[in-house]
Coordinates of C-alpha atoms in Angstrom, one line a residue:
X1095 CA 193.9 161.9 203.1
X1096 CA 190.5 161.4 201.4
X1097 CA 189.7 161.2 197.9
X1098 CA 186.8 162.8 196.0
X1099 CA 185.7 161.0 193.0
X1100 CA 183.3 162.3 190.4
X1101 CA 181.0 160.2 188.5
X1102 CA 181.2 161.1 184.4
X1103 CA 177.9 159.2 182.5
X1104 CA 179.6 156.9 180.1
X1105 CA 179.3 158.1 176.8
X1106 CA 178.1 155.2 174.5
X1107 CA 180.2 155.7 171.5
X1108 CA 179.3 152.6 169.7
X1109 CA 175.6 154.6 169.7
X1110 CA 176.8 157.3 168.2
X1111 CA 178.6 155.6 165.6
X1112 CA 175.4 153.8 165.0
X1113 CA 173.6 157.2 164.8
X1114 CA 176.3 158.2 162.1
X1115 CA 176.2 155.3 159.7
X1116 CA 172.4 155.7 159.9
X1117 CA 172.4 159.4 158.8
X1118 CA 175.4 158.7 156.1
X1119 CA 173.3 155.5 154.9
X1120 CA 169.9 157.9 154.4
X1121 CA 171.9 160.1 152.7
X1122 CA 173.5 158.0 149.6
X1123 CA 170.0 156.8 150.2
X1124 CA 168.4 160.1 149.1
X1125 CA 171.2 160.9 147.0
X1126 CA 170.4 158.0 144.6
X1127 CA 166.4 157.8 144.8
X1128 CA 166.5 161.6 143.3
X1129 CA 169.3 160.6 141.0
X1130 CA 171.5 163.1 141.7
X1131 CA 174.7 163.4 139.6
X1132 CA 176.6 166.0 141.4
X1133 CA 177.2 167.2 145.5
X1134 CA 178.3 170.9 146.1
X1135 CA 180.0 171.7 149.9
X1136 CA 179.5 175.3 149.9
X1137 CA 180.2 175.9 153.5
X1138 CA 179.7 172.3 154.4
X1139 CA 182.2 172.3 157.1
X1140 CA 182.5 168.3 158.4
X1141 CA 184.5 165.7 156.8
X1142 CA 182.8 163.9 154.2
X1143 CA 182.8 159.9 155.0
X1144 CA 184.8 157.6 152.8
X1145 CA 181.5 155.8 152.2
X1146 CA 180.0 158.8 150.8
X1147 CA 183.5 159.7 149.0
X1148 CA 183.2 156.5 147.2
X1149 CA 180.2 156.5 146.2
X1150 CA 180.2 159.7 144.8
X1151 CA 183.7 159.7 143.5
X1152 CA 184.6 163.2 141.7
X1153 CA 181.0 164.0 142.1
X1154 CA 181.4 165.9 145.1
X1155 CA 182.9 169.5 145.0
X1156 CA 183.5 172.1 147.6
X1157 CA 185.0 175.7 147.3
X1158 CA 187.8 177.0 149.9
X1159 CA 188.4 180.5 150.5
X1160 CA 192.4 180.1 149.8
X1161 CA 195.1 178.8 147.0
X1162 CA 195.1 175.1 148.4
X1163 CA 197.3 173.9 149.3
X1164 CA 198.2 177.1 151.6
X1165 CA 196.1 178.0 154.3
X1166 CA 193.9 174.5 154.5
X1167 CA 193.0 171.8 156.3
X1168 CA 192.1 171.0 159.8
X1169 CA 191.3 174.1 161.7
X1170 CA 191.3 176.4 158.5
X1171 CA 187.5 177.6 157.7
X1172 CA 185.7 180.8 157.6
X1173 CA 187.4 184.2 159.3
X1174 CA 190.2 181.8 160.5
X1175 CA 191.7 181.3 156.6
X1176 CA 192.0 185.1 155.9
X1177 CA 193.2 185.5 159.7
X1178 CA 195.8 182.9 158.8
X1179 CA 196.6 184.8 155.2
X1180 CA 196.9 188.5 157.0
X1181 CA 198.9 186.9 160.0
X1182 CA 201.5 185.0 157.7
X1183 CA 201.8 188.6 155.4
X1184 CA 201.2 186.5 152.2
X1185 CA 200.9 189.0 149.4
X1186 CA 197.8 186.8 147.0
X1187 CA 195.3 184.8 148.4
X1188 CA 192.6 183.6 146.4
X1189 CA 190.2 180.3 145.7
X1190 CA 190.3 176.9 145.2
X1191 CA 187.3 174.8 143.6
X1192 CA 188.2 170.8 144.2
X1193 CA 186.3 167.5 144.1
X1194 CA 186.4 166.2 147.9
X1195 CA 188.4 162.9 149.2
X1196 CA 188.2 161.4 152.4
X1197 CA 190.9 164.4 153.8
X1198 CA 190.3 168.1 154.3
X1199 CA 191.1 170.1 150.9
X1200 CA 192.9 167.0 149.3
X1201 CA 191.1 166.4 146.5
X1202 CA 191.9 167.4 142.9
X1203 CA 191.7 171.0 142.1
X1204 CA 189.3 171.6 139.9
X1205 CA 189.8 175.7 139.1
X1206 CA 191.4 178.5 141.5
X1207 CA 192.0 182.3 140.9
X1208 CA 193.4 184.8 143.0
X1209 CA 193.1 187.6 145.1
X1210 CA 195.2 190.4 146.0
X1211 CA 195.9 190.9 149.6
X1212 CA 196.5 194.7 150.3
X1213 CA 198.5 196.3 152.8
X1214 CA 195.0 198.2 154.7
X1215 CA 193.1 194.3 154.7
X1216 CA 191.3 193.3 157.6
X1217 CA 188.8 190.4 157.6
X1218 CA 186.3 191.2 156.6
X1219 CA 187.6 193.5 153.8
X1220 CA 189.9 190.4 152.4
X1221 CA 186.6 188.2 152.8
X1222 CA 184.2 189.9 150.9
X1223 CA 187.2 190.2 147.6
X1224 CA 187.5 186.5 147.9
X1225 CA 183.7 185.7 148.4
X1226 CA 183.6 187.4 144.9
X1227 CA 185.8 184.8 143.2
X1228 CA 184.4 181.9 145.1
X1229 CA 180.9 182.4 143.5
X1230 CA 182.6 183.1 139.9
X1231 CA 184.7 180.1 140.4
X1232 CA 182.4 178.1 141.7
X1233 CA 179.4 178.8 139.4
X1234 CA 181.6 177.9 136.0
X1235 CA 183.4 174.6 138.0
X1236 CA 179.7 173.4 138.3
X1237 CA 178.8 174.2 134.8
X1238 CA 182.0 172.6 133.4
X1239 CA 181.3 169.4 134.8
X1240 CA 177.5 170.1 133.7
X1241 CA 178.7 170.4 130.8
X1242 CA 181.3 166.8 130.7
X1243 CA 184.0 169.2 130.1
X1244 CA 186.2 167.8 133.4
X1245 CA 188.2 164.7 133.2
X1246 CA 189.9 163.2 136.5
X1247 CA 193.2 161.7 135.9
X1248 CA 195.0 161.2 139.2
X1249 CA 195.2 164.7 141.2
X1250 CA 195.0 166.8 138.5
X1251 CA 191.6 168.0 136.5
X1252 CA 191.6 168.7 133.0
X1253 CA 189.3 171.2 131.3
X1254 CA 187.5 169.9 127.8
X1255 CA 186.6 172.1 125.2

């Protein structure tokens, strides 16, 4: 009996890891020469490196189109959150405003509000109602820590006034 082989190219990881550093390197790098004090993740959709996390501790937030900790993580952005809400018949959805760790929706909640999911949602229909809250949510999150008003102290995120 004969055996077919088939030649793969071999993929040069350690380059590509090379190529990563580089790009997360020039980042902090711009970051800092246009002193910037805060990083918003609005559909940013790739895990932010622990470099990067450090260096910008709490000063790096992201909005996600659900109640974290329900319907997040690996494998939940976009359509496939409010796919995930309709499909499990949860009755309130909503959206969570957190500073970003090194994991997918782990860091400290900043501010979250909800939706209502009705009976006749689709998509789309459920997406647009929580698009609405994200900006409102996300628009005072960045003016509260503008404004010094957020204070870190383990997982949770108090609000100043």
């Amino acid at each position: 009996e004969e055996k077919t082989y088939i030649a793969t190219p071999d993929l040069d990881m350690k380059k590509e890891e090379e190529i990563a550093i580089y790009i997360e390197n020039k980042i902090i790098e711009v970051l800092k020469a246009n002193e910037i004090e805060l990083v918003i993740l609005a559909g940013y959709l790739k895990i932010v490196s622990p470099k990067l996390v450090n260096e910008y501790r709490n000063k790096i937030i992201n909005i996600h189109p659900s109640l974290i900790p329900a319907f997040c993580g690996k494998g939940y952005y976009g359509e496939k959150v409010h796919q995930g809400v309709i499909d499990y018949g949860a009755k309130v959805t909503g959206a969570t405003v957190h500073f970003v760790d090194e994991g997918a929706d782990t860091g400290p909640i900043i501010m979250q509000k909800t939706v209502e999911v009705k009976q006749d949602d689709d998509i789309k229909k459920l997406a647009k109602r929580v698009l609405e809250v994200e900006h409102e949510i996300l628009t005072k999150s960045i003016s509260m820590f503008c404004e010094n008003k957020l204070t870190v102290n383990g997982r949770r995120v108090y609000i100043n006034d």
